[in-house]
mmCIF file of C-alpha atoms in Angstrom:
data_model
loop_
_atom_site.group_PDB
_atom_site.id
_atom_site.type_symbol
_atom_site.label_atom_id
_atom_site.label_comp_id
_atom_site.label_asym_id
_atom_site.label_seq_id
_atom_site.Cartn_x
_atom_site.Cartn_y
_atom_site.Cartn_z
ATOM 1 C CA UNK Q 1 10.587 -7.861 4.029
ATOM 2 C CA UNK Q 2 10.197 -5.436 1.441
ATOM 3 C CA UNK Q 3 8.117 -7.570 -1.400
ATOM 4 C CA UNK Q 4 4.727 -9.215 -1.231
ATOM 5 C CA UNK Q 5 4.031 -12.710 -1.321
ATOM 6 C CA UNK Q 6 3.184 -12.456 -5.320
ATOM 7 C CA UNK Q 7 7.129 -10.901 -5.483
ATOM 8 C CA UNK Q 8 5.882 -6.858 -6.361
ATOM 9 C CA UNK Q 9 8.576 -4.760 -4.345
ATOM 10 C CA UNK Q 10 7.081 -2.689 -1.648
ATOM 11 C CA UNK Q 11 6.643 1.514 -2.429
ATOM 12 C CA UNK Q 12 8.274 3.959 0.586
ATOM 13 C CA UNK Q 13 5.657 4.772 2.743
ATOM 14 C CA UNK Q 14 6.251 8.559 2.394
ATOM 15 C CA UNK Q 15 5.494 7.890 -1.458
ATOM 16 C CA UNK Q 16 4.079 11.070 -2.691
ATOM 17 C CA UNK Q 17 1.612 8.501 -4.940
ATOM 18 C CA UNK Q 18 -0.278 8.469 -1.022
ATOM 19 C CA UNK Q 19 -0.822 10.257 2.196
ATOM 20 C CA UNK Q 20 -2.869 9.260 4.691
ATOM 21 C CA UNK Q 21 -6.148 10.733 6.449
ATOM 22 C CA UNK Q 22 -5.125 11.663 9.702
ATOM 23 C CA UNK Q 23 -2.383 14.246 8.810
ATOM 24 C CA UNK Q 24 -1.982 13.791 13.101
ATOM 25 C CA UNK Q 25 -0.946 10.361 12.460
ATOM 26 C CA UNK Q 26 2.231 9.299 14.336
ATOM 27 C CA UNK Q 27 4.310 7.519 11.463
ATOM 28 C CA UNK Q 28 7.007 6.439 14.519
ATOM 29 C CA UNK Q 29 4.470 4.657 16.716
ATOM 30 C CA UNK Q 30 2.921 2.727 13.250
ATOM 31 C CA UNK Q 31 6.245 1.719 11.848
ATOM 32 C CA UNK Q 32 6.241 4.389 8.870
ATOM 33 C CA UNK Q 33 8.832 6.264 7.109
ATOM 34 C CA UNK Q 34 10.910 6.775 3.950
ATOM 35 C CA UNK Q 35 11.685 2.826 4.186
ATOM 36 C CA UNK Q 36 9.499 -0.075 2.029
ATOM 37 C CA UNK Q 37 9.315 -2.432 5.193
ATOM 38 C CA UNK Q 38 5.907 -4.424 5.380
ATOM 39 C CA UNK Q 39 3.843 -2.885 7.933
ATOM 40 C CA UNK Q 40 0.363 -3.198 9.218
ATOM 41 C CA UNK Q 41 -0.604 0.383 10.108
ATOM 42 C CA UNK Q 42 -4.348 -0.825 10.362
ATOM 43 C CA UNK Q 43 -4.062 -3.595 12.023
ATOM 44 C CA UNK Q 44 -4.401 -5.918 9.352
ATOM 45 C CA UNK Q 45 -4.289 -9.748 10.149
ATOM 46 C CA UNK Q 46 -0.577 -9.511 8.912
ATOM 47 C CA UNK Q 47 1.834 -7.046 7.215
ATOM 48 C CA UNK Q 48 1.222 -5.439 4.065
ATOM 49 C CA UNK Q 49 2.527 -2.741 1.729
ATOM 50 C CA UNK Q 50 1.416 -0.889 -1.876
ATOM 51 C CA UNK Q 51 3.333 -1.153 -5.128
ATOM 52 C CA UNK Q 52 2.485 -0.130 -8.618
ATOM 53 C CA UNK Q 53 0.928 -2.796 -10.650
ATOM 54 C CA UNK Q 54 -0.055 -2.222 -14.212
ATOM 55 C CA UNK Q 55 -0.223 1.884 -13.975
ATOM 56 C CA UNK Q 56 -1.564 1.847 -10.548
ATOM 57 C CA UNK Q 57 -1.809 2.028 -6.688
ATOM 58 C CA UNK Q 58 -2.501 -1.759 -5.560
ATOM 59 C CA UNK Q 59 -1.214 -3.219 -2.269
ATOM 60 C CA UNK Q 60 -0.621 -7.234 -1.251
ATOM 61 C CA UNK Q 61 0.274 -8.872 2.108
ATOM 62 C CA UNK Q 62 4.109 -10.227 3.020
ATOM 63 C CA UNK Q 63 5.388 -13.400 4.345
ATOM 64 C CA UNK Q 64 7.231 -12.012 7.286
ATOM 65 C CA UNK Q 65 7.750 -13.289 10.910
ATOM 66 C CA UNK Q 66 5.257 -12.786 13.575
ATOM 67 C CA UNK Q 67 6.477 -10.665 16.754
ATOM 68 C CA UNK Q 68 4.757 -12.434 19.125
ATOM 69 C CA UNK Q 69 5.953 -15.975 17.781
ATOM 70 C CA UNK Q 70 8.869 -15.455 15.875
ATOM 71 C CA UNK Q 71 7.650 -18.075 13.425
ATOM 72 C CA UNK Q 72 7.240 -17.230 9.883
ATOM 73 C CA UNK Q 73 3.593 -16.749 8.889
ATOM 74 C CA UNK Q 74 2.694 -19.121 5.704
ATOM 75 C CA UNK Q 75 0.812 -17.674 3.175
ATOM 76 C CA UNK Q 76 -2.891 -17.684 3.554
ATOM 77 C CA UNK Q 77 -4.718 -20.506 2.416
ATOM 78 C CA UNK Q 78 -7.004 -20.956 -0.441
ATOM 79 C CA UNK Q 79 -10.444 -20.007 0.374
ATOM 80 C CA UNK Q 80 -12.588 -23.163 0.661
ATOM 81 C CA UNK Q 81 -14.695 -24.252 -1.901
ATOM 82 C CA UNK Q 82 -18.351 -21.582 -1.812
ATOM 83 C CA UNK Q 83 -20.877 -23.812 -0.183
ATOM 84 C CA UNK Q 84 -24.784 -23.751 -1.755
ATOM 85 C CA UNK Q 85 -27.258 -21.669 0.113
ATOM 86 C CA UNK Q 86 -30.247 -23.818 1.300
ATOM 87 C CA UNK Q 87 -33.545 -23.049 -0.384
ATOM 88 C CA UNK Q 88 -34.859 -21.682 2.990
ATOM 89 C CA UNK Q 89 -32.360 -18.651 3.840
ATOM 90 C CA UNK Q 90 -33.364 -15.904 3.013
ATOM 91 C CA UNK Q 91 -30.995 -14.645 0.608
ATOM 92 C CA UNK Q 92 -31.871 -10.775 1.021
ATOM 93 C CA UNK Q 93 -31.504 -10.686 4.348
ATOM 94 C CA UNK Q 94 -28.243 -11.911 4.263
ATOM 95 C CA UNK Q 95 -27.111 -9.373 1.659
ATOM 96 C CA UNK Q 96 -28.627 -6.356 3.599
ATOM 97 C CA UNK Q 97 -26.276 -7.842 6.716
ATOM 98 C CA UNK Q 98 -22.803 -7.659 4.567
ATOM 99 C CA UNK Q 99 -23.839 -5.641 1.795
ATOM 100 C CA UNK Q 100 -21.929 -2.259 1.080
ATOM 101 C CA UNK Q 101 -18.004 -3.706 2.700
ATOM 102 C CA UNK Q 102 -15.438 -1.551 1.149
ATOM 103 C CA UNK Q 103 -12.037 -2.709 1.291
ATOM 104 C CA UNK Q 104 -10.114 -1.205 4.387
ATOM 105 C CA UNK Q 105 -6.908 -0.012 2.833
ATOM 106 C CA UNK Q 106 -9.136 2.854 1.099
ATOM 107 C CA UNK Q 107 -10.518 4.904 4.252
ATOM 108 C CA UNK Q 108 -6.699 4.489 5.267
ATOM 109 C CA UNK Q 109 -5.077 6.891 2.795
ATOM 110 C CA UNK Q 110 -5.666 9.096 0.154
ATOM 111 C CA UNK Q 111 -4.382 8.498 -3.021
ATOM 112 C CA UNK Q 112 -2.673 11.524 -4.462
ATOM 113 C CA UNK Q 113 -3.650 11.279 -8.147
ATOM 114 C CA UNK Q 114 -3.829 14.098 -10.709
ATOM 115 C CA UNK Q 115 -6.889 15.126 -12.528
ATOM 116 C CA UNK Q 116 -9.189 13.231 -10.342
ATOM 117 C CA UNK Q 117 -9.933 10.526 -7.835
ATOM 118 C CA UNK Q 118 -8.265 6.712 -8.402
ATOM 119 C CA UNK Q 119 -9.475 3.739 -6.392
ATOM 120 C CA UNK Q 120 -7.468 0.913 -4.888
ATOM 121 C CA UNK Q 121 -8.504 -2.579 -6.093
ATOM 122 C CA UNK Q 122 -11.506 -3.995 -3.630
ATOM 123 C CA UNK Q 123 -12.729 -0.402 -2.362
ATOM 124 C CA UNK Q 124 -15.886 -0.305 -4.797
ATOM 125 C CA UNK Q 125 -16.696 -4.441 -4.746
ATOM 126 C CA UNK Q 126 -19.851 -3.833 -6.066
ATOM 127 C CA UNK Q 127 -19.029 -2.505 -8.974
ATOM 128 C CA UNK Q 128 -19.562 -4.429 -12.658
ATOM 129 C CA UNK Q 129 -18.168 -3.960 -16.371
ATOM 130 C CA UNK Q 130 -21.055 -4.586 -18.707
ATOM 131 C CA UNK Q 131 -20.221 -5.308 -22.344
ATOM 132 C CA UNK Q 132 -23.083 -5.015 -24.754
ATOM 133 C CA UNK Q 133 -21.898 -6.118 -27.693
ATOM 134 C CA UNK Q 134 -18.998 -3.389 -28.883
ATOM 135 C CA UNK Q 135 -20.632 -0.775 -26.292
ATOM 136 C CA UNK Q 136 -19.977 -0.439 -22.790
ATOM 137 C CA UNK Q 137 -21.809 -0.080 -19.502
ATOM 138 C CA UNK Q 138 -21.020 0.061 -15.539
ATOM 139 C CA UNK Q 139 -23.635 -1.393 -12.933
ATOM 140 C CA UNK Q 140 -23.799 -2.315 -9.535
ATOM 141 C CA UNK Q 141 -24.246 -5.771 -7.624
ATOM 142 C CA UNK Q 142 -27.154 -5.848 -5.395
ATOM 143 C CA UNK Q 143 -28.021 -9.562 -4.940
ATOM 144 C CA UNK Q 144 -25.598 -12.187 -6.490
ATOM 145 C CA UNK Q 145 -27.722 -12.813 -9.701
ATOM 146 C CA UNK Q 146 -28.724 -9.527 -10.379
ATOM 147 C CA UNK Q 147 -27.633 -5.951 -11.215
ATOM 148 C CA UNK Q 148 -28.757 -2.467 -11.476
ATOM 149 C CA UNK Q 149 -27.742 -0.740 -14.495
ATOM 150 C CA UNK Q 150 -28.784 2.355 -16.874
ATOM 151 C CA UNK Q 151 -31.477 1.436 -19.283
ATOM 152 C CA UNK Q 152 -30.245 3.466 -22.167
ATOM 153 C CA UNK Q 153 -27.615 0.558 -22.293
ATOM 154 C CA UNK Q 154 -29.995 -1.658 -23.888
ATOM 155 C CA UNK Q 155 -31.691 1.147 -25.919
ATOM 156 C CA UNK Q 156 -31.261 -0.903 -29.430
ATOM 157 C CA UNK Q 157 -32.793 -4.138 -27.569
ATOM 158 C CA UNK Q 158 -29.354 -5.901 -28.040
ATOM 159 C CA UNK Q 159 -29.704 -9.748 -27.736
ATOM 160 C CA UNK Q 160 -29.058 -11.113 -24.354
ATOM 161 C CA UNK Q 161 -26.102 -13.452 -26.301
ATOM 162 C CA UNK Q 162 -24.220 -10.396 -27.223
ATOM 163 C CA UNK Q 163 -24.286 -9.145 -23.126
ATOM 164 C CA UNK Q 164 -21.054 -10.125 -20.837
ATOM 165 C CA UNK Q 165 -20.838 -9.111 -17.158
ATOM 166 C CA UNK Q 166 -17.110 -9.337 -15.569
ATOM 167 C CA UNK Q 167 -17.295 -8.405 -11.551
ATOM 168 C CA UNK Q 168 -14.119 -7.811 -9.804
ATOM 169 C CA UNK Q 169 -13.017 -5.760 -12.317
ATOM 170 C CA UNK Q 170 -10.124 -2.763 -11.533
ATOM 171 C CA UNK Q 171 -8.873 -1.294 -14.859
ATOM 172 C CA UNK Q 172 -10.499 -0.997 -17.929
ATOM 173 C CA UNK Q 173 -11.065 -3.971 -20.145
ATOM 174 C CA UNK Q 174 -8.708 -6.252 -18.167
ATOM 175 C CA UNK Q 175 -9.581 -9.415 -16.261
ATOM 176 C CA UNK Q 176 -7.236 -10.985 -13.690
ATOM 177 C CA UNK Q 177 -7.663 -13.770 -11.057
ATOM 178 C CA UNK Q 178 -10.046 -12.160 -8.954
ATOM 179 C CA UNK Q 179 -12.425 -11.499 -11.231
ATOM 180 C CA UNK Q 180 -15.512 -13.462 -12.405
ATOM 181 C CA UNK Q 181 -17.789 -13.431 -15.647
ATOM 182 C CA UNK Q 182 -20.925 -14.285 -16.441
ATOM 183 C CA UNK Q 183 -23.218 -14.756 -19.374
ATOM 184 C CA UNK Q 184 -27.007 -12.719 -18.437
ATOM 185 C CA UNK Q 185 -30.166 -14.607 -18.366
ATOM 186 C CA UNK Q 186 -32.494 -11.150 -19.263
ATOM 187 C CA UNK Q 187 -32.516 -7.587 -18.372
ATOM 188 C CA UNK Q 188 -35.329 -5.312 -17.364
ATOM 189 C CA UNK Q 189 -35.894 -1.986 -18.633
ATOM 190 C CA UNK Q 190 -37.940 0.748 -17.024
ATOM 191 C CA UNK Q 191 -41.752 0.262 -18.695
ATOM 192 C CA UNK Q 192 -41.005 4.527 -18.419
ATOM 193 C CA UNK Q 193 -38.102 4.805 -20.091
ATOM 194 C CA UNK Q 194 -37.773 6.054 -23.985
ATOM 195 C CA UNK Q 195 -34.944 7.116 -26.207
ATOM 196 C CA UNK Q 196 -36.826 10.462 -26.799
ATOM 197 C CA UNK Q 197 -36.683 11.403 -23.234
ATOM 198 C CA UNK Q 198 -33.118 9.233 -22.152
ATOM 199 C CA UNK Q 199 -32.393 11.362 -18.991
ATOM 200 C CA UNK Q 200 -35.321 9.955 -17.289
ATOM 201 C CA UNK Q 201 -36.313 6.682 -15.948
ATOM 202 C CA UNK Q 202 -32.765 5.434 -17.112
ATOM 203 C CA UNK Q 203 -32.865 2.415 -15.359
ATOM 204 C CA UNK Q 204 -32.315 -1.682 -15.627
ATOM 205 C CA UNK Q 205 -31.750 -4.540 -14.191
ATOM 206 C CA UNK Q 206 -29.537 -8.026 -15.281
ATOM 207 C CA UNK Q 207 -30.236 -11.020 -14.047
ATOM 208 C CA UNK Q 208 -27.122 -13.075 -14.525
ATOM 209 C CA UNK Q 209 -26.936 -16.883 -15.762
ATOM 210 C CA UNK Q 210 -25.189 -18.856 -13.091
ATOM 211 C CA UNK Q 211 -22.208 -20.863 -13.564
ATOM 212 C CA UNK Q 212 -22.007 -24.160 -11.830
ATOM 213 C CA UNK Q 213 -24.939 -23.424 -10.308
ATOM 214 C CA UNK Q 214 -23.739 -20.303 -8.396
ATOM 215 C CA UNK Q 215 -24.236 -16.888 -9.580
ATOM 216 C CA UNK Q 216 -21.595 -13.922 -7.726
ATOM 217 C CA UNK Q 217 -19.358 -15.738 -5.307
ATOM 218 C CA UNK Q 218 -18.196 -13.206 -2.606
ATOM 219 C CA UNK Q 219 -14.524 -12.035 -2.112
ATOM 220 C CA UNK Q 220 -12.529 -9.164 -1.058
ATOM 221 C CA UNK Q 221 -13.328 -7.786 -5.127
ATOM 222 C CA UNK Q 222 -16.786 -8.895 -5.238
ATOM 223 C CA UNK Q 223 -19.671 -7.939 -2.267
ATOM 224 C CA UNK Q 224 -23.508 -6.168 -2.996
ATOM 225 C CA UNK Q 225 -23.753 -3.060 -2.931
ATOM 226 C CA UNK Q 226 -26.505 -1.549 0.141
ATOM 227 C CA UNK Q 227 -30.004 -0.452 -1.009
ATOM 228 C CA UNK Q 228 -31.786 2.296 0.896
ATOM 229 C CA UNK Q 229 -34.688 1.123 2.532
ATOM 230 C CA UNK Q 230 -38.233 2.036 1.174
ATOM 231 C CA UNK Q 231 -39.240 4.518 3.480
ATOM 232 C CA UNK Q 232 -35.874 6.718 3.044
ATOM 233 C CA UNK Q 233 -36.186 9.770 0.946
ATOM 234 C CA UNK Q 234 -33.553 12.364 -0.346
ATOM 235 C CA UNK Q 235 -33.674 15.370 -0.495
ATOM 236 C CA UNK Q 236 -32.903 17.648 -3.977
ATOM 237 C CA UNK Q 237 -29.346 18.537 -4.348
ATOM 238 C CA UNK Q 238 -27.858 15.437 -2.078
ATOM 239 C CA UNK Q 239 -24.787 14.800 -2.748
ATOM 240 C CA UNK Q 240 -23.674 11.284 -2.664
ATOM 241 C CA UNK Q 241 -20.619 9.393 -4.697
ATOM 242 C CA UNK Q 242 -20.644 7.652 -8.104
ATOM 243 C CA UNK Q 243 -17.556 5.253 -9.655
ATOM 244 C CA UNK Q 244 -16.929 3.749 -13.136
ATOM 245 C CA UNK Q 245 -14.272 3.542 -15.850
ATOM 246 C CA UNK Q 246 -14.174 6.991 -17.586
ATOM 247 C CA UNK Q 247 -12.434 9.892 -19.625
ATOM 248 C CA UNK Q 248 -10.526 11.719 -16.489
ATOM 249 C CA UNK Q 249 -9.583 14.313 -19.291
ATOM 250 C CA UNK Q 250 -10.733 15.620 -22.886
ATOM 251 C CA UNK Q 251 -8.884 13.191 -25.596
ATOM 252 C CA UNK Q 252 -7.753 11.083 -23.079
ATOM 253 C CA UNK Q 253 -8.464 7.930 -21.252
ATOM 254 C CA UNK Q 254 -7.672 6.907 -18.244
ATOM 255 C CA UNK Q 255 -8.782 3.308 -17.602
ATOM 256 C CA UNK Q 256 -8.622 3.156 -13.311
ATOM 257 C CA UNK Q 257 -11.706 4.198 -11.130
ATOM 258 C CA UNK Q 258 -12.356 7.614 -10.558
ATOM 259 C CA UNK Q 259 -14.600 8.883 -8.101
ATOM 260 C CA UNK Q 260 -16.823 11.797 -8.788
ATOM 261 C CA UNK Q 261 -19.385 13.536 -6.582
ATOM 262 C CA UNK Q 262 -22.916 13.857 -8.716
ATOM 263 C CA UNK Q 263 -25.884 15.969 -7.321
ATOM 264 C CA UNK Q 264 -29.411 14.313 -9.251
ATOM 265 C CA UNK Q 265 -30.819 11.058 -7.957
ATOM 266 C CA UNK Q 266 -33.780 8.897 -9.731
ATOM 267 C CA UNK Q 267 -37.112 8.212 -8.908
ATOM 268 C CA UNK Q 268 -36.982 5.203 -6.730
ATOM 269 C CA UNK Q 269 -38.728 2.096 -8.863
ATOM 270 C CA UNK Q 270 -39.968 -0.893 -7.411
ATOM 271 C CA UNK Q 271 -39.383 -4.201 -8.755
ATOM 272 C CA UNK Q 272 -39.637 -7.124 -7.703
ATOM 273 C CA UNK Q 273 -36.822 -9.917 -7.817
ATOM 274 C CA UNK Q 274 -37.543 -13.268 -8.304
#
């Protein structure tokens, strides 16, 4: 097969859009080459390959026969309905166990994109578009109602009616199937933070208003993010990776993820979530 099971047509695997990590890896032994064939190079639970969707690097599985049963493999199933947490798990402890699950196509390869870093859909799940009002923010999932976010966002103390949240979001401005949107109950500036001073303290949270009674429903798109634990300290100068929708050069606008490496990390502030 050389289309996924939504119909895109399958890139060559020696598409100079991608190589791969190991430059040792043996493209015979995986099933590689200049062909489009469905493959599952990382031992997926069933074939896959990448095509261009919209401007960029996405991938999708194939409906292709099984080796070991020569049956054709059905498409997967919907996932099942999200079932309501009782009131006694504790919630937190269940995101610190799954929290911070990239998707596993993007350790795989490395995209070859000019002018900076693009990400395949799923590899930063955590990651939310934050409309406030005709301005825009990024933020990060860390518990399924609630976000961290920059406080300079809500610098004009915008009305919590004029904030929308879409999760699951890859390119700019655009919502698909996968994603999900919410309305926000309140947000939570810094009591430190002030306009005159923006660069520090520039921190928030969003609590999210649940729909049907559910706030972030987990999917491939959509996991928390990992905290560090209290007692963890960095040290000056760490380097460590940020992601959001941004200007990949002067005048122009690129609207996939681009990863860049930043150097300054805030004062860690406590807060409790309720």
């Amino acid at each position: 097969a050389k289309t996924t099971i939504s119909g895109e047509h399958c890139l060559p695997w020696t598409s100079d859009l991608f190589s791969y990590n190991d430059p040792q890896t043996n493209t015979v032994q995986l099933g590689l080459g200049s062909h489009s064939y469905c493959r599952s190079p990382d031992e997926d639970e069933q074939p896959w390959c990448y095509f261009i969707k919209d401007g960029g690097l996405s991938w999708g599985y194939c409906n292709v026969s099984s080796c070991r049963s020569g049956r054709r493999q059905p498409p997967p199933p919907p996932p099942p309905p999200p079932n309501f947490l009782p009131e006694d798990v504790d919630e937190f402890a269940m995101v610190k166990r799954s929290c911070g699950r990239r998707h596993k196509k993007q350790s795989f390869i490395r995209p070859r994109i000019v002018g900076g870093s693009s990400a395949l859909p799923g590899s930063h799940p955590w990651l939310a578009s934050i409309n406030v009002g005709r301005n825009f923010c990024a933020g990060s999932l860390i518990r399924p109602c609630w976000l961290v976010t920059s406080a300079h966002c809500f610098a004009n103390s915008p009305l919590t009616s004029t904030i929308h949240v879409v999760l699951g979001q890859h390119f700019f401005n655009k919502t698909t199937d996968v994603t999900q949107e919410f309305k926000i109950e309140k947000y939570i500036m810094h009591p430190d933070y002030s306009v005159f001073n923006p660069t520090e303290n520039d921190i928030a949270l969003i609590k999210l208003k649940k729909v049907n009674r559910r706030c972030a429903v987990r999917s491939r798109f959509i996991q928390p993010i990992c905290l560090p634990e209290a007692s963890m300290s960095f040290p000056d100068h760490y380097k460590c990776y940020i992601v959001g929708w941004g200007y990949l050069h002067e005048r122009r606008f690129r609207g996939a993820l681009g990863l860049r490496k930043g150097r300054h990390l805030l004062p860690v502030w406590h807060h409790q979530l309720g």
